Amino acid sequence: MIHITLPDGSQREYPGPVTVGEVAASIGSGLAKAALAGKVGDKVVDTSYLISQDSPLSIVTAKDAEGLDVIRHSTAHLLAYAVKELFPDAQVTIGPVIENGFFYDFAYKRPFTPEDLEAIEKRMTALAARDEPVVRRVLPRDEAVAYFKGIGEHYKAEIIASIPSSEDVSLYREGTFEDLCRGPHVPSTGKLKHFKLMKVAGAYWRGDHRNEMLQRIYGTAWATKDELAQYLTMLEEAEKRDHRKLGRELDLFHIDEHSPGTVFWHPKGWTLWQEVEQYMRRIYQDNGYQEVKGPQILDKTLWEKTGHWDKYRENMFTTESEKREYALKPMNCPGHILIFKQGIKSYRDLPLRYGEFGQCHRNEPTGGLHGIMRVRAFTQDDGHIFCTEDQILAECTAYTALLQKVYQDFGFENIIYKVATRPDARIGSDESWDKAEAALITSLDASGCAYEISPGEGAFYGPKIEYTLKDAIGRQWQCGTIQVDFSMPERLDAEYVGEDGNRHRPVMLHRAIVGSLERFIGILIEQHAGAMPVWLAPVQVGILNITDAQGDYCREIAEKIQQAVPQHPLRIALDLRNEKITYKIREHSLQKLPFILVAGEKERAAGAVAVRARGNKDLGVMPVDDFIRLLTSAVAERT
């Protein structure tokens, strides 16, 4: 007898080996119809998988995360099936699941066109409607190589030839199409109903630029029609919010081919940058951080001692002088330890908090660069806290509260917390990792934060909490982090004198709230669709005259507003051009200014202004002093 234990703890008994699909059918016809796969222990398998011994089993449906992966993986095969039917000479290569969808790479004699994509998607719909069974078979490796060579699929044959000859490989067939795959897959093509092809891009075979260029077709697939529609709507909204597009339209920055992966900030963009940096500087000052500044270039031997040379060498820019090899710093941590080591430190000095707006360089591949979100030169709001073991919990708890305040001020309410634990490749003892992981988890418990564990995702020198923002359209951005590090202070021989008079190693907490300022500003632009909160807006007020007769009056208004906050002058665009007022209003509205003031003869005579708020909201005519109170209040409250 075979005993199957279900997720609710109940058991079912079968006289002999039984498939996942048969178990689902024995539970109920509804579950059998909904079943996409099964989960036997931790392994996701096809519904045709034969269970031959007592096992725990859960039936995977479209409501499960694993079910969505199975749908997307199977839809990638459906895409390849459709391409082969429409373009028999095309060769298929690889087609994995990615975030929110899938892709498949093809070798074909000409570029696929938008009309081709439309035809492929239409054929996919027709193939799904046939509801053809998806059937798995297993072949010895060499037999599989011969099979794919025989049908002209040389890329597949090359992939299989790289597998050890002693291994068998699994193939999945639906209709006339058969593909190499580990699976699992849906039981039939009829389960695939809600998908959309998105775009075509180039991709090198096996990711190597020395190989031939293939065509990569991207698609998305979802469990329900509504989920697909919501995702496509989100993409439309994301396109409107694209920071690269808004960066051009609002004249904030540009990226230039003369320096790929670096940012040229224009005056308005640099104003936005300075607002973010100065805000973070005040956060440093108000929370016990001492701002420091380290050099850009450090000797290779330092990076070897810290372990970065072994781990990050390929991403580091190097240079040489007088037969010494140096690296542009990819992070600020070693420099802060060198500062800590200057002079004798006592336990009374701890916790010692250093903060730096440190510019870093990482040699990211060109294909991975993305506007100001992923660059080669960036500035971090980097901080390091040197403390004792007993101080870790309090510092981590206080840091989480501080980070929450900062994110709220920038307009983010939803934070996701994850604890990334020890990776396989790491430095330091298991005992130190136990202490570090326990401190992070306890700090989140003390902060009342729900969190997830990300096994093996920690840095090589210590575990970390990752703080992920959810933006206005539901996208997630991992920004903040705090990491507990017992190893680097030891590697660089950092010490303090304890209460007992002996020398001890400090614990080093690596922390960043916004992370890369470039990336965070890109996130801010997309979060607010370029319409920055009043306190962040590069230009906060536009002052417009109707005729030349109000020119001097508009200048007086501008001067009065700027004097309202002497220590932090408000940012004004004074537009006295001889243009129609409707034209000027439209032009400044497109620049997403929070407020536009219009002055005609009536307003000048009354000492007032007509106020328009962003979004074409008419706030009416008001005295200049009333508007100044409105403006300064919005700036002070960060609204």
Short mmCIF file of N, CA and C in Angstrom, two decimals, residues 4 6 12-14 18-38 47-49 51 57-61 187 191:
data_model
loop_
_atom_site.label_atom_id
_atom_site.label_comp_id
_atom_site.label_asym_id
_atom_site.label_seq_id
_atom_site.Cartn_x
_atom_site.Cartn_y
_atom_site.Cartn_z
N ILE A 4 -0.30 8.46 1.06
CA ILE A 4 -0.05 9.83 0.63
C ILE A 4 -0.55 10.77 1.72
N LEU A 6 -1.43 14.49 2.79
CA LEU A 6 -1.82 15.76 2.18
C LEU A 6 -1.46 16.93 3.09
N ARG A 12 -4.18 9.44 2.49
CA ARG A 12 -4.94 8.62 1.55
C ARG A 12 -4.11 7.39 1.23
N GLU A 13 -4.82 6.28 1.03
CA GLU A 13 -4.16 4.99 0.85
C GLU A 13 -4.48 4.45 -0.55
N TYR A 14 -3.45 3.95 -1.24
CA TYR A 14 -3.63 3.43 -2.59
C TYR A 14 -2.98 2.05 -2.66
N VAL A 18 0.94 5.35 -7.73
CA VAL A 18 -0.17 6.21 -8.17
C VAL A 18 0.42 7.54 -8.68
N THR A 19 -0.19 8.08 -9.73
CA THR A 19 0.30 9.36 -10.25
C THR A 19 -0.30 10.52 -9.46
N VAL A 20 0.36 11.67 -9.59
CA VAL A 20 -0.16 12.88 -8.95
C VAL A 20 -1.56 13.18 -9.45
N GLY A 21 -1.77 13.05 -10.75
CA GLY A 21 -3.08 13.31 -11.33
C GLY A 21 -4.16 12.38 -10.79
N GLU A 22 -3.80 11.11 -10.56
CA GLU A 22 -4.76 10.15 -10.01
C GLU A 22 -5.12 10.50 -8.57
N VAL A 23 -4.14 10.97 -7.80
CA VAL A 23 -4.43 11.40 -6.43
C VAL A 23 -5.39 12.58 -6.46
N ALA A 24 -5.13 13.56 -7.34
CA ALA A 24 -6.02 14.72 -7.45
C ALA A 24 -7.43 14.29 -7.82
N ALA A 25 -7.54 13.35 -8.75
CA ALA A 25 -8.87 12.88 -9.18
C ALA A 25 -9.60 12.16 -8.05
N SER A 26 -8.85 11.44 -7.22
CA SER A 26 -9.48 10.73 -6.10
C SER A 26 -9.99 11.69 -5.03
N ILE A 27 -9.43 12.88 -4.98
CA ILE A 27 -9.88 13.89 -4.01
C ILE A 27 -11.13 14.59 -4.52
N GLY A 28 -11.17 14.87 -5.82
CA GLY A 28 -12.35 15.52 -6.38
C GLY A 28 -12.12 15.94 -7.82
N SER A 29 -13.18 15.98 -8.60
CA SER A 29 -13.05 16.33 -10.01
C SER A 29 -12.59 17.78 -10.19
N GLY A 30 -13.02 18.65 -9.29
CA GLY A 30 -12.61 20.05 -9.40
C GLY A 30 -11.11 20.21 -9.24
N LEU A 31 -10.54 19.50 -8.26
CA LEU A 31 -9.10 19.57 -8.06
C LEU A 31 -8.35 18.93 -9.22
N ALA A 32 -8.90 17.83 -9.73
CA ALA A 32 -8.25 17.17 -10.87
C ALA A 32 -8.19 18.09 -12.08
N LYS A 33 -9.25 18.86 -12.28
CA LYS A 33 -9.29 19.79 -13.41
C LYS A 33 -8.31 20.95 -13.20
N ALA A 34 -8.16 21.40 -11.95
CA ALA A 34 -7.31 22.55 -11.66
C ALA A 34 -5.84 22.18 -11.54
N ALA A 35 -5.52 20.89 -11.36
CA ALA A 35 -4.14 20.47 -11.09
C ALA A 35 -3.22 20.80 -12.27
N LEU A 36 -2.13 21.47 -11.97
CA LEU A 36 -1.11 21.77 -12.98
C LEU A 36 0.13 20.91 -12.76
N ALA A 37 0.40 20.57 -11.51
CA ALA A 37 1.59 19.80 -11.14
C ALA A 37 1.37 19.30 -9.72
N GLY A 38 2.39 18.66 -9.18
CA GLY A 38 2.34 18.22 -7.80
C GLY A 38 3.64 18.58 -7.10
N THR A 47 1.96 16.13 -13.29
CA THR A 47 0.81 15.37 -12.79
C THR A 47 0.93 13.90 -13.18
N SER A 48 1.77 13.58 -14.18
CA SER A 48 1.98 12.19 -14.60
C SER A 48 3.04 11.48 -13.76
N TYR A 49 3.64 12.20 -12.83
CA TYR A 49 4.71 11.62 -12.00
C TYR A 49 4.15 10.48 -11.16
N ILE A 51 4.17 8.11 -8.07
CA ILE A 51 4.61 8.01 -6.67
C ILE A 51 4.61 6.55 -6.28
N LEU A 57 2.37 15.00 -0.24
CA LEU A 57 2.01 15.52 -1.56
C LEU A 57 1.08 16.71 -1.42
N SER A 58 1.36 17.76 -2.18
CA SER A 58 0.39 18.84 -2.34
C SER A 58 0.14 19.02 -3.84
N ILE A 59 -1.11 19.26 -4.19
CA ILE A 59 -1.48 19.46 -5.59
C ILE A 59 -1.26 20.92 -5.93
N VAL A 60 -0.50 21.18 -6.97
CA VAL A 60 -0.16 22.55 -7.38
C VAL A 60 -1.18 23.03 -8.40
N THR A 61 -1.81 24.17 -8.12
CA THR A 61 -2.78 24.78 -9.04
C THR A 61 -2.29 26.18 -9.42
N PRO A 187 -0.28 19.61 -17.75
CA PRO A 187 -0.65 18.33 -18.37
C PRO A 187 -1.09 18.47 -19.83
N LYS A 191 -4.33 24.35 -20.66
CA LYS A 191 -4.17 25.06 -19.39
C LYS A 191 -3.57 26.46 -19.59
#
